[in-house]
mmCIF file of C-alpha atoms in Angstrom:
data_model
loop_
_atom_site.group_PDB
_atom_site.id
_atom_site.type_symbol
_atom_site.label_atom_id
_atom_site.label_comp_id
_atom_site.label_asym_id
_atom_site.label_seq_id
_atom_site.Cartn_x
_atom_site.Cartn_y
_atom_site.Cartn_z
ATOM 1 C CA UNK A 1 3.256 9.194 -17.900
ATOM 2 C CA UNK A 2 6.045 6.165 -17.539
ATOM 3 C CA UNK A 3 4.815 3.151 -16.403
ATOM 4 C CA UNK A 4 6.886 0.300 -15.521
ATOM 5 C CA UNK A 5 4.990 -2.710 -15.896
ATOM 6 C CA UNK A 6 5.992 -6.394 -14.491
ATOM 7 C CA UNK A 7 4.708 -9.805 -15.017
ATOM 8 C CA UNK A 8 5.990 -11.237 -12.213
ATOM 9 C CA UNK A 9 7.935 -14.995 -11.664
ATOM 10 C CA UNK A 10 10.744 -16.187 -10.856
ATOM 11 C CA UNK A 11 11.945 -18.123 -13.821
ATOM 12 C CA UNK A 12 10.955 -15.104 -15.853
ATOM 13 C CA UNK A 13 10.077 -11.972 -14.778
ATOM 14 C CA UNK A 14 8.893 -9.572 -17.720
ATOM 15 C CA UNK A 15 9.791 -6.085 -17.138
ATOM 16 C CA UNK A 16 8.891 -3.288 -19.919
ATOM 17 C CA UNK A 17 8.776 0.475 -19.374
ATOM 18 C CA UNK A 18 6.916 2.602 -21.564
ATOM 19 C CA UNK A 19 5.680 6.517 -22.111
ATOM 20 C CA UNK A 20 1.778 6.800 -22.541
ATOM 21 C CA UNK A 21 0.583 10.112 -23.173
ATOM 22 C CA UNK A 22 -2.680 12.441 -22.571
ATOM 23 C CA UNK A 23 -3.802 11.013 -25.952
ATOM 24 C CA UNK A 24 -3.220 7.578 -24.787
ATOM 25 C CA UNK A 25 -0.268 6.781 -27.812
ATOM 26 C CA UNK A 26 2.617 4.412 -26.418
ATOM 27 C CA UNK A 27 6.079 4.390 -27.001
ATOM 28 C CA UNK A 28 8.779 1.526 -25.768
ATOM 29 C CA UNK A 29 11.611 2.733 -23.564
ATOM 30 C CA UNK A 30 12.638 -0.825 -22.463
ATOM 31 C CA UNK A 31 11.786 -4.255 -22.239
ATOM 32 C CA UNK A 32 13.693 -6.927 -20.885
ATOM 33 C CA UNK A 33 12.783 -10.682 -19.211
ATOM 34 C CA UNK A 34 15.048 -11.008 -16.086
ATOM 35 C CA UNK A 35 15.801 -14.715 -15.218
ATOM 36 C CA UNK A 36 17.053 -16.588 -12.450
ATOM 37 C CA UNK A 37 18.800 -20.523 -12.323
ATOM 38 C CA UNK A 38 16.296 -23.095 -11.389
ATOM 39 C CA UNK A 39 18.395 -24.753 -9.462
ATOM 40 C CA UNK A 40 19.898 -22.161 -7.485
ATOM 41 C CA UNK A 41 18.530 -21.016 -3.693
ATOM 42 C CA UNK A 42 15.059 -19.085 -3.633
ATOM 43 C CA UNK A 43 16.618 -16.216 -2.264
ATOM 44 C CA UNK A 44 19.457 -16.037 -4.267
ATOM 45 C CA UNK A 45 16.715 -16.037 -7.314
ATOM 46 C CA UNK A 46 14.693 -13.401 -5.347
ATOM 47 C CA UNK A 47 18.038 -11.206 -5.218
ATOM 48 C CA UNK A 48 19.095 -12.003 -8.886
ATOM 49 C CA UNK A 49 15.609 -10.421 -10.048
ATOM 50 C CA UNK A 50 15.366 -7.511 -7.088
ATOM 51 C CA UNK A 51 18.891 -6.981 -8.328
ATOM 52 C CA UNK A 52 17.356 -6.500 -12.222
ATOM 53 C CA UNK A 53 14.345 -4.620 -11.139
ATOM 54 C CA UNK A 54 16.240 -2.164 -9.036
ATOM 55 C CA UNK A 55 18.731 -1.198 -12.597
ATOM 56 C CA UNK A 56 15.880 -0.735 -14.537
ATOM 57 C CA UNK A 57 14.006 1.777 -11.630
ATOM 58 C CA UNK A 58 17.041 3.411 -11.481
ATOM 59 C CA UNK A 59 17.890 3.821 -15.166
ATOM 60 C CA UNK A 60 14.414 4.543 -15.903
ATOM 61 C CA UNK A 61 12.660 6.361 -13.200
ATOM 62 C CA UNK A 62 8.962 5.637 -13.763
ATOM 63 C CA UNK A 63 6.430 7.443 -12.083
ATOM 64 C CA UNK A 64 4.011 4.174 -11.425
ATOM 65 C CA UNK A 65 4.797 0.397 -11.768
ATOM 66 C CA UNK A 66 2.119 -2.029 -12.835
ATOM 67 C CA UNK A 67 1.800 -5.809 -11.933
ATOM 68 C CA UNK A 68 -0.425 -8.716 -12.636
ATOM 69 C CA UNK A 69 -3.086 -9.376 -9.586
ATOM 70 C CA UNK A 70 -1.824 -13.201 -7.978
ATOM 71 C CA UNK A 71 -4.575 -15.222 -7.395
ATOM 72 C CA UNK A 72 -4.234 -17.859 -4.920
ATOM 73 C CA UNK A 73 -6.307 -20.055 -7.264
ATOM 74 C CA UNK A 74 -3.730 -20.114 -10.180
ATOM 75 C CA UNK A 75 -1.172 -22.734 -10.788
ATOM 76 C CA UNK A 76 0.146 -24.109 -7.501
ATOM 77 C CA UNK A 77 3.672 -25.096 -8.964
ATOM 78 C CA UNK A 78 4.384 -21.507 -9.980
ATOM 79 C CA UNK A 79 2.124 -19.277 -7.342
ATOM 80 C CA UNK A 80 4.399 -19.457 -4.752
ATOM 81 C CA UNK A 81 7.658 -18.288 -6.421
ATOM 82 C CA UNK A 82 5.035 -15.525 -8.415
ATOM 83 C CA UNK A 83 3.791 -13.930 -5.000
ATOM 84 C CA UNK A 84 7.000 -13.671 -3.908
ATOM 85 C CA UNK A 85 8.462 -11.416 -6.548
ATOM 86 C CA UNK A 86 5.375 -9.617 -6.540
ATOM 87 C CA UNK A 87 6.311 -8.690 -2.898
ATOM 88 C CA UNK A 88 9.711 -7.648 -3.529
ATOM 89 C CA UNK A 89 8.627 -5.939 -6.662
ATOM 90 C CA UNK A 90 5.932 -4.019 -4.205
ATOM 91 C CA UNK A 91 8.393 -3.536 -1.888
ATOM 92 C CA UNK A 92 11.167 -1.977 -4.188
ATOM 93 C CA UNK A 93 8.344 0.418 -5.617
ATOM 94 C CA UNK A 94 7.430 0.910 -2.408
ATOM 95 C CA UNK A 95 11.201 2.157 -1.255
ATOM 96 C CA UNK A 96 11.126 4.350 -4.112
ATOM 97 C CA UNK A 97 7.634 5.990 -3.347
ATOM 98 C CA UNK A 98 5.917 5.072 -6.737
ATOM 99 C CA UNK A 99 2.216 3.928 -6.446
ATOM 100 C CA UNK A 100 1.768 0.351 -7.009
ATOM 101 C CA UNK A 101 -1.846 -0.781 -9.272
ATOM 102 C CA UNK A 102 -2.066 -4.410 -9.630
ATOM 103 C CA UNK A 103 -4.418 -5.274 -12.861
ATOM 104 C CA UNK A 104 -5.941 -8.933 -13.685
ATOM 105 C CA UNK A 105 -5.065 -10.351 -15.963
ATOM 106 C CA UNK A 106 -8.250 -10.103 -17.517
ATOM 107 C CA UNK A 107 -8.713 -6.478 -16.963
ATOM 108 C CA UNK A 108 -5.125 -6.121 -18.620
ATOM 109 C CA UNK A 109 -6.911 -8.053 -21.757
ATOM 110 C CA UNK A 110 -9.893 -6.385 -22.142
ATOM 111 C CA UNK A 111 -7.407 -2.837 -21.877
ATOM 112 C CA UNK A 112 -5.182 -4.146 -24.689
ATOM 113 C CA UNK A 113 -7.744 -5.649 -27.163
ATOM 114 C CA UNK A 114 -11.123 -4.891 -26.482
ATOM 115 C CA UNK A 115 -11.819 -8.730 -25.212
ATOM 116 C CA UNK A 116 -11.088 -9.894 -21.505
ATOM 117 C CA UNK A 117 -10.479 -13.600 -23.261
ATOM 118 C CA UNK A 118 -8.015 -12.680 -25.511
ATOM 119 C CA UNK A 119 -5.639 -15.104 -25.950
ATOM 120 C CA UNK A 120 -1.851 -14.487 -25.679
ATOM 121 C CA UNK A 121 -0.700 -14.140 -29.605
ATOM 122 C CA UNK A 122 -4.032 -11.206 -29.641
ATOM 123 C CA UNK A 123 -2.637 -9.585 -26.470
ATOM 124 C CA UNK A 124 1.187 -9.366 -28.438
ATOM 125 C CA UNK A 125 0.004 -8.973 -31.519
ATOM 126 C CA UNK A 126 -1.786 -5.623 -30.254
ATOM 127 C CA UNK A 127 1.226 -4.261 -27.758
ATOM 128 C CA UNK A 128 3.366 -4.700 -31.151
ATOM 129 C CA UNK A 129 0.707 -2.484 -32.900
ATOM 130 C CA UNK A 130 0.319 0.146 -29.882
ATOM 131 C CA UNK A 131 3.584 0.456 -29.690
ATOM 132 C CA UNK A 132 4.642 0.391 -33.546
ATOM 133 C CA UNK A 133 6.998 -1.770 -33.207
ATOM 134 C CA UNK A 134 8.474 -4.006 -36.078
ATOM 135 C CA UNK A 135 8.675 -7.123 -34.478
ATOM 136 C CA UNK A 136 6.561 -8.695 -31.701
ATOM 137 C CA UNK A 137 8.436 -8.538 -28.502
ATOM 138 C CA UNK A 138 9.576 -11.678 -27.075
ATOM 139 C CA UNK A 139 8.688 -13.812 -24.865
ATOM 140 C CA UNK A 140 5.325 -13.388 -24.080
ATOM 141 C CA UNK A 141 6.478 -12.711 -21.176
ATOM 142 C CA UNK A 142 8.246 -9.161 -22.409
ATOM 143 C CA UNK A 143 5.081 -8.706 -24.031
ATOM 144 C CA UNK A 144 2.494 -9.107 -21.079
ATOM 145 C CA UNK A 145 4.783 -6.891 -19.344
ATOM 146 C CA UNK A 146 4.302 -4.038 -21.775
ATOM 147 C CA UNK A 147 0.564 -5.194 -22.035
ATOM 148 C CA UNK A 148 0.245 -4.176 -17.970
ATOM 149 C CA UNK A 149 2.121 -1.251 -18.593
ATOM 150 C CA UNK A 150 -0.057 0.163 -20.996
ATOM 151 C CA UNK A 151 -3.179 -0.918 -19.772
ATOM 152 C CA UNK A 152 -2.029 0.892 -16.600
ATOM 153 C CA UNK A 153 -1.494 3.952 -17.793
ATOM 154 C CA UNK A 154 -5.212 3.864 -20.219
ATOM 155 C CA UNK A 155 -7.101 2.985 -17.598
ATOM 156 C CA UNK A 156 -5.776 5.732 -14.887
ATOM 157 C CA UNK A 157 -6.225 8.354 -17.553
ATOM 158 C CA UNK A 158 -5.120 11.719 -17.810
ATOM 159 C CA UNK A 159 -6.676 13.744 -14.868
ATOM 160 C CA UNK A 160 -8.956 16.515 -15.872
ATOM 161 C CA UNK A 161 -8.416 20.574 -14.781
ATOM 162 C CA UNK A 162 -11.598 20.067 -12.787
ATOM 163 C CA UNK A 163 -10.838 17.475 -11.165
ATOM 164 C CA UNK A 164 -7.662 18.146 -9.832
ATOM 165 C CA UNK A 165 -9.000 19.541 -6.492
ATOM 166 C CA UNK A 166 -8.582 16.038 -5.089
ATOM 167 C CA UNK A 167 -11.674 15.567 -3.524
ATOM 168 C CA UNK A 168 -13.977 13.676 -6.327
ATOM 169 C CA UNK A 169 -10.695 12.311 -8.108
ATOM 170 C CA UNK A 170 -10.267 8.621 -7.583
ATOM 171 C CA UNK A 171 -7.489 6.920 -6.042
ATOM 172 C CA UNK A 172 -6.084 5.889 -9.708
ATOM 173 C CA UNK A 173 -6.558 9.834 -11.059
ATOM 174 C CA UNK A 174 -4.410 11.024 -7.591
ATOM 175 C CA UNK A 175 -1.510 8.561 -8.708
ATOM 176 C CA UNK A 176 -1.835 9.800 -12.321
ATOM 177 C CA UNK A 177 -1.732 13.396 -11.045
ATOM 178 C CA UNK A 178 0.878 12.663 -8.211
ATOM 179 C CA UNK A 179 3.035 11.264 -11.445
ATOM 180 C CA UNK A 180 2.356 13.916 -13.938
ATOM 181 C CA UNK A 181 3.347 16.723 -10.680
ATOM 182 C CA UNK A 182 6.563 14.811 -10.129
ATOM 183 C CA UNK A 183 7.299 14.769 -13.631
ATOM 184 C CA UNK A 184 6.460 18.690 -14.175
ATOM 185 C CA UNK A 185 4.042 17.654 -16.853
ATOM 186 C CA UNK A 186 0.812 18.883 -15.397
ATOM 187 C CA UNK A 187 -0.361 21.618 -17.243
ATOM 188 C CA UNK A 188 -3.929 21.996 -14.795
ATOM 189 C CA UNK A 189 -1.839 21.808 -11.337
ATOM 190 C CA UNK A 190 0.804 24.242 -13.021
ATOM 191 C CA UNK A 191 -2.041 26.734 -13.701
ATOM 192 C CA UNK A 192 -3.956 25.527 -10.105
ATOM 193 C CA UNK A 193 -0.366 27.332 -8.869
ATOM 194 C CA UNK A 194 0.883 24.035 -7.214
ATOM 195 C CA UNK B 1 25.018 -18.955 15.953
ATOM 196 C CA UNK B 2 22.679 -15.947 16.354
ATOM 197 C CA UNK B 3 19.675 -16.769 14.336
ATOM 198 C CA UNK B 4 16.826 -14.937 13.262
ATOM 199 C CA UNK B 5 13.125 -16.292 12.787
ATOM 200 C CA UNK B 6 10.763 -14.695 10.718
ATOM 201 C CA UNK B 7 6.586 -15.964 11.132
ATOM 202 C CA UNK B 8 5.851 -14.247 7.945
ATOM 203 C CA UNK B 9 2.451 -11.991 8.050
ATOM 204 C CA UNK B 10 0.870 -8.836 6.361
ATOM 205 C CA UNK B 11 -0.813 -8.307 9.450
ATOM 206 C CA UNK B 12 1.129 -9.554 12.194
ATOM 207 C CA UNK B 13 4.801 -10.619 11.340
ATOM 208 C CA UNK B 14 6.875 -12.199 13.526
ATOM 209 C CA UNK B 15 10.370 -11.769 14.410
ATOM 210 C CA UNK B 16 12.454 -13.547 16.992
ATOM 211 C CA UNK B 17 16.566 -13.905 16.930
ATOM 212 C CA UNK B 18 17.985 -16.424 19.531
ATOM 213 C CA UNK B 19 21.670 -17.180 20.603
ATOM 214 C CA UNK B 20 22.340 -21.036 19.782
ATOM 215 C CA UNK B 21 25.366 -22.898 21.994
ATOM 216 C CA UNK B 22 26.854 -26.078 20.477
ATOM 217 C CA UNK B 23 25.545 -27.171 23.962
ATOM 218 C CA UNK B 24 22.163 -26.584 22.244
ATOM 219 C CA UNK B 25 21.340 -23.870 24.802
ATOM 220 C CA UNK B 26 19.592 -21.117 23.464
ATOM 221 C CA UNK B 27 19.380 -17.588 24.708
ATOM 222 C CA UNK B 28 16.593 -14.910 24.118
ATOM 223 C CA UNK B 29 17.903 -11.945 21.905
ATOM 224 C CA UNK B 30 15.088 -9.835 20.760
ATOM 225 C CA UNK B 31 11.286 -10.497 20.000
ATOM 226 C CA UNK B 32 9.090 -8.194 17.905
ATOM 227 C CA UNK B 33 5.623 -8.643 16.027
ATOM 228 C CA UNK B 34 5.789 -6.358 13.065
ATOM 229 C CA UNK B 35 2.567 -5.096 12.275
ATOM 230 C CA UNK B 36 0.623 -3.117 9.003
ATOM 231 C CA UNK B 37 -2.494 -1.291 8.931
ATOM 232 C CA UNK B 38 -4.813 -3.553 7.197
ATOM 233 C CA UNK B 39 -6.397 -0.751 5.076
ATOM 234 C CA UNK B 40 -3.484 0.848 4.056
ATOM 235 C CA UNK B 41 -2.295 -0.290 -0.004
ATOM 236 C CA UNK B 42 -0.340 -3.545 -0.157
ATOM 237 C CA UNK B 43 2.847 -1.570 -0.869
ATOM 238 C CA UNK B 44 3.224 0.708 1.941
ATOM 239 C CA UNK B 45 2.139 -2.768 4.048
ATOM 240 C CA UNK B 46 4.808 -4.773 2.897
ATOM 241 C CA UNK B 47 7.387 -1.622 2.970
ATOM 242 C CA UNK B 48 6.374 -1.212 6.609
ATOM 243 C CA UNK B 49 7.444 -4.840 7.481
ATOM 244 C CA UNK B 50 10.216 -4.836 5.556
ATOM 245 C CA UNK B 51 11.607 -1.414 7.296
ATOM 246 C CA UNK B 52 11.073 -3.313 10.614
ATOM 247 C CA UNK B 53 12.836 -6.157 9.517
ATOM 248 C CA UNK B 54 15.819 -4.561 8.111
ATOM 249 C CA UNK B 55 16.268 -2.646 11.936
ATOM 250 C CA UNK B 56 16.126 -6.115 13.101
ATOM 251 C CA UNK B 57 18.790 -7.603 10.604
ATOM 252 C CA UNK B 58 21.250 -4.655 11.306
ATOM 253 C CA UNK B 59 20.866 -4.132 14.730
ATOM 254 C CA UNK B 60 21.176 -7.512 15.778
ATOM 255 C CA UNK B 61 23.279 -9.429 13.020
ATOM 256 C CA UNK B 62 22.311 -12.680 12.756
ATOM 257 C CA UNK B 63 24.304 -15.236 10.880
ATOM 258 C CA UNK B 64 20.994 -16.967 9.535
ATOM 259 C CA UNK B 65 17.796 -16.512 8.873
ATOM 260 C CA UNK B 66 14.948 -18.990 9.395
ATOM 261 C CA UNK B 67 11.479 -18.604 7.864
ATOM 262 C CA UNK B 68 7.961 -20.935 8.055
ATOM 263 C CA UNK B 69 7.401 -22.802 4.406
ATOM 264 C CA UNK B 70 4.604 -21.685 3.568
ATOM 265 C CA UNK B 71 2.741 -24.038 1.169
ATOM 266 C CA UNK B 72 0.159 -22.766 -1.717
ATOM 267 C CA UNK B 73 -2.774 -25.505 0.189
ATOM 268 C CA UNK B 74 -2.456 -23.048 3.227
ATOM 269 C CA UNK B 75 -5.445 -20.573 4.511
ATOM 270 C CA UNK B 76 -6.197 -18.898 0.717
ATOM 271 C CA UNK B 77 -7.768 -15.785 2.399
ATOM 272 C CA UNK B 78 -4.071 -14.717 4.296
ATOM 273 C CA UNK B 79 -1.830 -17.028 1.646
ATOM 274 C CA UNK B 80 -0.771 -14.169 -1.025
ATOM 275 C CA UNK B 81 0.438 -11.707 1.998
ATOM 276 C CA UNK B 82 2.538 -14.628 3.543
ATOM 277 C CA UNK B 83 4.124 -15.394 -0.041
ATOM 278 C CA UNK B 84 4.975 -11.450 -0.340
ATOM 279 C CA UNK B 85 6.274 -10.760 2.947
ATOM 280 C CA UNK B 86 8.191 -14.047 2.607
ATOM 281 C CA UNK B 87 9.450 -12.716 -0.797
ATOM 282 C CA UNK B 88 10.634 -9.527 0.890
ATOM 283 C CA UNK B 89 12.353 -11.031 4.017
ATOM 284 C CA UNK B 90 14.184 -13.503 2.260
ATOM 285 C CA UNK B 91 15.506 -10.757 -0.470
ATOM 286 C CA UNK B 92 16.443 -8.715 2.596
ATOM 287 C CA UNK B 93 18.504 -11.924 3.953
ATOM 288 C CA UNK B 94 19.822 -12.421 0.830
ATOM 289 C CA UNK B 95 21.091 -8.799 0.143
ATOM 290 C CA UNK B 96 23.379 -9.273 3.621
ATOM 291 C CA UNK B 97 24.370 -12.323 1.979
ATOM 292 C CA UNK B 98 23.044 -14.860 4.430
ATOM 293 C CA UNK B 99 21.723 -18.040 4.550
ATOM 294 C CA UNK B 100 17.938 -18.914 4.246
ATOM 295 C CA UNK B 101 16.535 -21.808 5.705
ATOM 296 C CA UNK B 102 12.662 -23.178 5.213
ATOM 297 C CA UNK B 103 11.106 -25.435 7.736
ATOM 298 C CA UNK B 104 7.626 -26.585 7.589
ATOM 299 C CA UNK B 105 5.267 -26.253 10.849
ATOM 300 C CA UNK B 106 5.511 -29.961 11.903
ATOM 301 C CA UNK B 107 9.295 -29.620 11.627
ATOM 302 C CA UNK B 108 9.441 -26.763 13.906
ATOM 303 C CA UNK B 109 6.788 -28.959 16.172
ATOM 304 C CA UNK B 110 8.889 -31.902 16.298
ATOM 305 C CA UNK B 111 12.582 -29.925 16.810
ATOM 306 C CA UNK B 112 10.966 -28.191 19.961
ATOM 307 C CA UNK B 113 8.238 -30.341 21.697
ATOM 308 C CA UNK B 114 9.300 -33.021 19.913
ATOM 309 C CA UNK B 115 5.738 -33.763 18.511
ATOM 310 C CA UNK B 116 5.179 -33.013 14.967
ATOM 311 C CA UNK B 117 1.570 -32.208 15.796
ATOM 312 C CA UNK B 118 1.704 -30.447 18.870
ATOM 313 C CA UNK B 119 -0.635 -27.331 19.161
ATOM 314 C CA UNK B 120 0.323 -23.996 19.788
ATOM 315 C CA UNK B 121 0.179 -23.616 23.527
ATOM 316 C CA UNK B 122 2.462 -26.497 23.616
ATOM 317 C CA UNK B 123 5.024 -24.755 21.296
ATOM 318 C CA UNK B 124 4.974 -21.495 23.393
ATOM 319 C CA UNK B 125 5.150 -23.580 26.769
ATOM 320 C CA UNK B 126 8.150 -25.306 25.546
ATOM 321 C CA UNK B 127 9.641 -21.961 23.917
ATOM 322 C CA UNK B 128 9.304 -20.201 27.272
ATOM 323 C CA UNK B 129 11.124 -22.895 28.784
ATOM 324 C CA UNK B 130 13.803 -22.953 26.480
ATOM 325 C CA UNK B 131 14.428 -19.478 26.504
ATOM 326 C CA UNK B 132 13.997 -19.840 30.549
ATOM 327 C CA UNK B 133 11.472 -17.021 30.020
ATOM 328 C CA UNK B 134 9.370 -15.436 33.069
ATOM 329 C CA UNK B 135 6.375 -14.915 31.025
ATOM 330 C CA UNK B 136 5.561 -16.520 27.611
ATOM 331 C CA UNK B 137 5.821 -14.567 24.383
ATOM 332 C CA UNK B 138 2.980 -13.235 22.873
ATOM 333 C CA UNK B 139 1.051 -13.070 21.018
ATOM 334 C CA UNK B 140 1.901 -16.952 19.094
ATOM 335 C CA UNK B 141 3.856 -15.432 16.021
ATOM 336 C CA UNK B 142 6.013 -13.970 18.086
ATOM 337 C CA UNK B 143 6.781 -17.880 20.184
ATOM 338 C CA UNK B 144 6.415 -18.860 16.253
ATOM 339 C CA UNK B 145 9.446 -17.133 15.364
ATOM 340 C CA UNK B 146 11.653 -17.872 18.219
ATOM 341 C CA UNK B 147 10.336 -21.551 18.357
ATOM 342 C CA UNK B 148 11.239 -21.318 13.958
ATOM 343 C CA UNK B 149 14.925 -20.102 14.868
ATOM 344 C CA UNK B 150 15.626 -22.477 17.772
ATOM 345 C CA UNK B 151 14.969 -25.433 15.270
ATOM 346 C CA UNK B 152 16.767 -24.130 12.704
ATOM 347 C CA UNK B 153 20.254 -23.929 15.035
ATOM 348 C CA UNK B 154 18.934 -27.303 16.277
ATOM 349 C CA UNK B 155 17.987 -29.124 12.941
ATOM 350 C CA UNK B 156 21.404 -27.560 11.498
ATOM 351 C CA UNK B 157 23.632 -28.592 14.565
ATOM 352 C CA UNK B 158 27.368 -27.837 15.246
ATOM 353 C CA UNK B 159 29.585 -29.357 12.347
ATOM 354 C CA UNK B 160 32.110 -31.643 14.301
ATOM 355 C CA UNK B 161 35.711 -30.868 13.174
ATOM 356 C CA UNK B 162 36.246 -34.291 10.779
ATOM 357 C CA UNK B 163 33.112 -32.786 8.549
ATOM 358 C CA UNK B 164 34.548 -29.308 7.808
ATOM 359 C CA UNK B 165 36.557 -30.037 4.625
ATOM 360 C CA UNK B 166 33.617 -29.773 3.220
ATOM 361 C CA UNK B 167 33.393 -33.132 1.362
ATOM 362 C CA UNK B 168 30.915 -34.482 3.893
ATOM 363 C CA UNK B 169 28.636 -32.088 5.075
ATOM 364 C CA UNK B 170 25.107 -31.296 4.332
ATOM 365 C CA UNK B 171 24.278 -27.467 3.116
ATOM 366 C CA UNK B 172 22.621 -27.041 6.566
ATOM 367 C CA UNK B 173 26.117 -27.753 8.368
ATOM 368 C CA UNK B 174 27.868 -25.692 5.481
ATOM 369 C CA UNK B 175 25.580 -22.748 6.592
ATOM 370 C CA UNK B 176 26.471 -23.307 10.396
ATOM 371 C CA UNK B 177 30.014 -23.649 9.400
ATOM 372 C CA UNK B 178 30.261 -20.369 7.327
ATOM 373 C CA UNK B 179 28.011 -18.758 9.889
ATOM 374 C CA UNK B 180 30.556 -19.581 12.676
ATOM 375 C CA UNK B 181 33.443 -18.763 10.524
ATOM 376 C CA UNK B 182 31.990 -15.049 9.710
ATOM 377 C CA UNK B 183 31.519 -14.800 13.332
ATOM 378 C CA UNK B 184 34.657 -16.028 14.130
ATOM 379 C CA UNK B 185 33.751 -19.086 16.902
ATOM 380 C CA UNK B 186 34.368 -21.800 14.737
ATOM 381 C CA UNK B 187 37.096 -23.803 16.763
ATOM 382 C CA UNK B 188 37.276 -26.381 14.089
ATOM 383 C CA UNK B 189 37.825 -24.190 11.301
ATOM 384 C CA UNK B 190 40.217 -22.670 13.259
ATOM 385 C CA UNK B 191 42.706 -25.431 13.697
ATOM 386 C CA UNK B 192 42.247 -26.324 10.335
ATOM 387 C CA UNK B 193 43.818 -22.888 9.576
ATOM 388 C CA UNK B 194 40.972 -21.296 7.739
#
């Protein structure tokens, strides 16, 4: 399953693609932190990153994209801008027909290292492990990015032969089993003849 | 100048475009409250709008687009959808590469009834009258959006023809003046050869 995972913001926006399989190993196919001026209009920033987002969908066709759940409670200075590319990030997902799963940041944590309070140097020192990499990625915002990505794709999970009736699989199992049909990889709907 | 209001919502969005005279007249073009099924996922909401909007924007061509600020203080329960669909909207301006303009609630209050604190029924009364409407629009986001795009033609004003070298003006009457010129009215810019 590719995942596209984004840490949204407009300043920097972490992007970072990567293939998780049935036996939950990771590999990197991208990473990159898309920026926009500070001092330049808020919808010419919104287009600079849509503009980044879009190449890398294109280039890299994933079959779900991952972002951080906004809380209205966070940092005031930043939320704004942060909700904003969320919705365009939505949106451009949306256009392209790939389920959207928004994970706290928390829940992203507690994926990655075993600890919801991880702090940030656990959280990249782990994607950097998961992903056997030989040097942390960086920013942290490249790495959080990857961090959604993978926690994504763990905590859908590979769907079951059993289950792939569609009637006791949750909403999370459908997407993983609407992605693995798109991608041909489905083994149980190939032999359920679909 | 043809401009195009946008009361950004999840649930009900807003979307007015109004003809603006130098005169200061203002003429109804189209009215529309977008709406998205509240229980359907965030993506396919905000994709909804957007499609909406973007029929809007083609068919009817404005030369700006006018949207509320929306502040991270506001209502925290509806706050995130406003952010995203304000995200989207002003991506979708800025991919037909035209101007954005923010104005707060008491701005729009004061450019219409002339009251920064006026109430709602006061800002739809004065819309209608405005607009020399029969019957006032409903429901208030869609008065909201027409009342936002009358005071942005208002608040940005015609650019008189010793301000358009440029030098002088303020980015609101550079947006006027390059929304005339793409439109082709601009009298001024005319004589001045451009």
């Amino acid at each position: 399953m590719r995942v596209l995972g984004v840490d949204p913001g407009l300043t920097r926006c972490g992007v970072g693609v990567v293939d998780v399989g049935r036996d939950r190993s990771a590999v990197l196919v991208d990473v990159v932190v898309l920026r926009s001026p500070i001092d330049a209009p808020i919808e010419q920033r919104l287009l600079r990153i849509a503009e980044g987002l879009e190449a890398i969908l294109d280039e890299h066709r994933p079959q779900a994209v991952a972002l951080e759940r906004v809380f209205a409670r966070s940092d005031v200075s930043t939320i704004m801008g942060t909700a904003q590319i969320s919705g365009v990030a939505m949106h451009l997902a949306a256009k392209r027909a790939l389920p959207v799963a928004l994970h706290t940041p928390s829940e992203v944590k507690a994926a990655i290292t075993g600890y919801g309070r991880a702090d940030k140097k656990q959280v990249t020192a782990m994607v950097t492990r998961i992903l056997g990499l030989d040097t942390p990625p960086k920013p942290a915002d490249a790495a959080d990015a990857l961090a959604l990505a993978i926690c994504h794709a763990w905590r859908t999970g590979p769907v079951a032969a059993t289950t792939t009736d569609g009637a006791s699989m949750t909403p999370a199992q459908k997407a993983w089993l609407a992605a693995e049909r798109s991608a041909g990889l489905s083994g149980a709907a190939r032999r359920l003849g679909r």
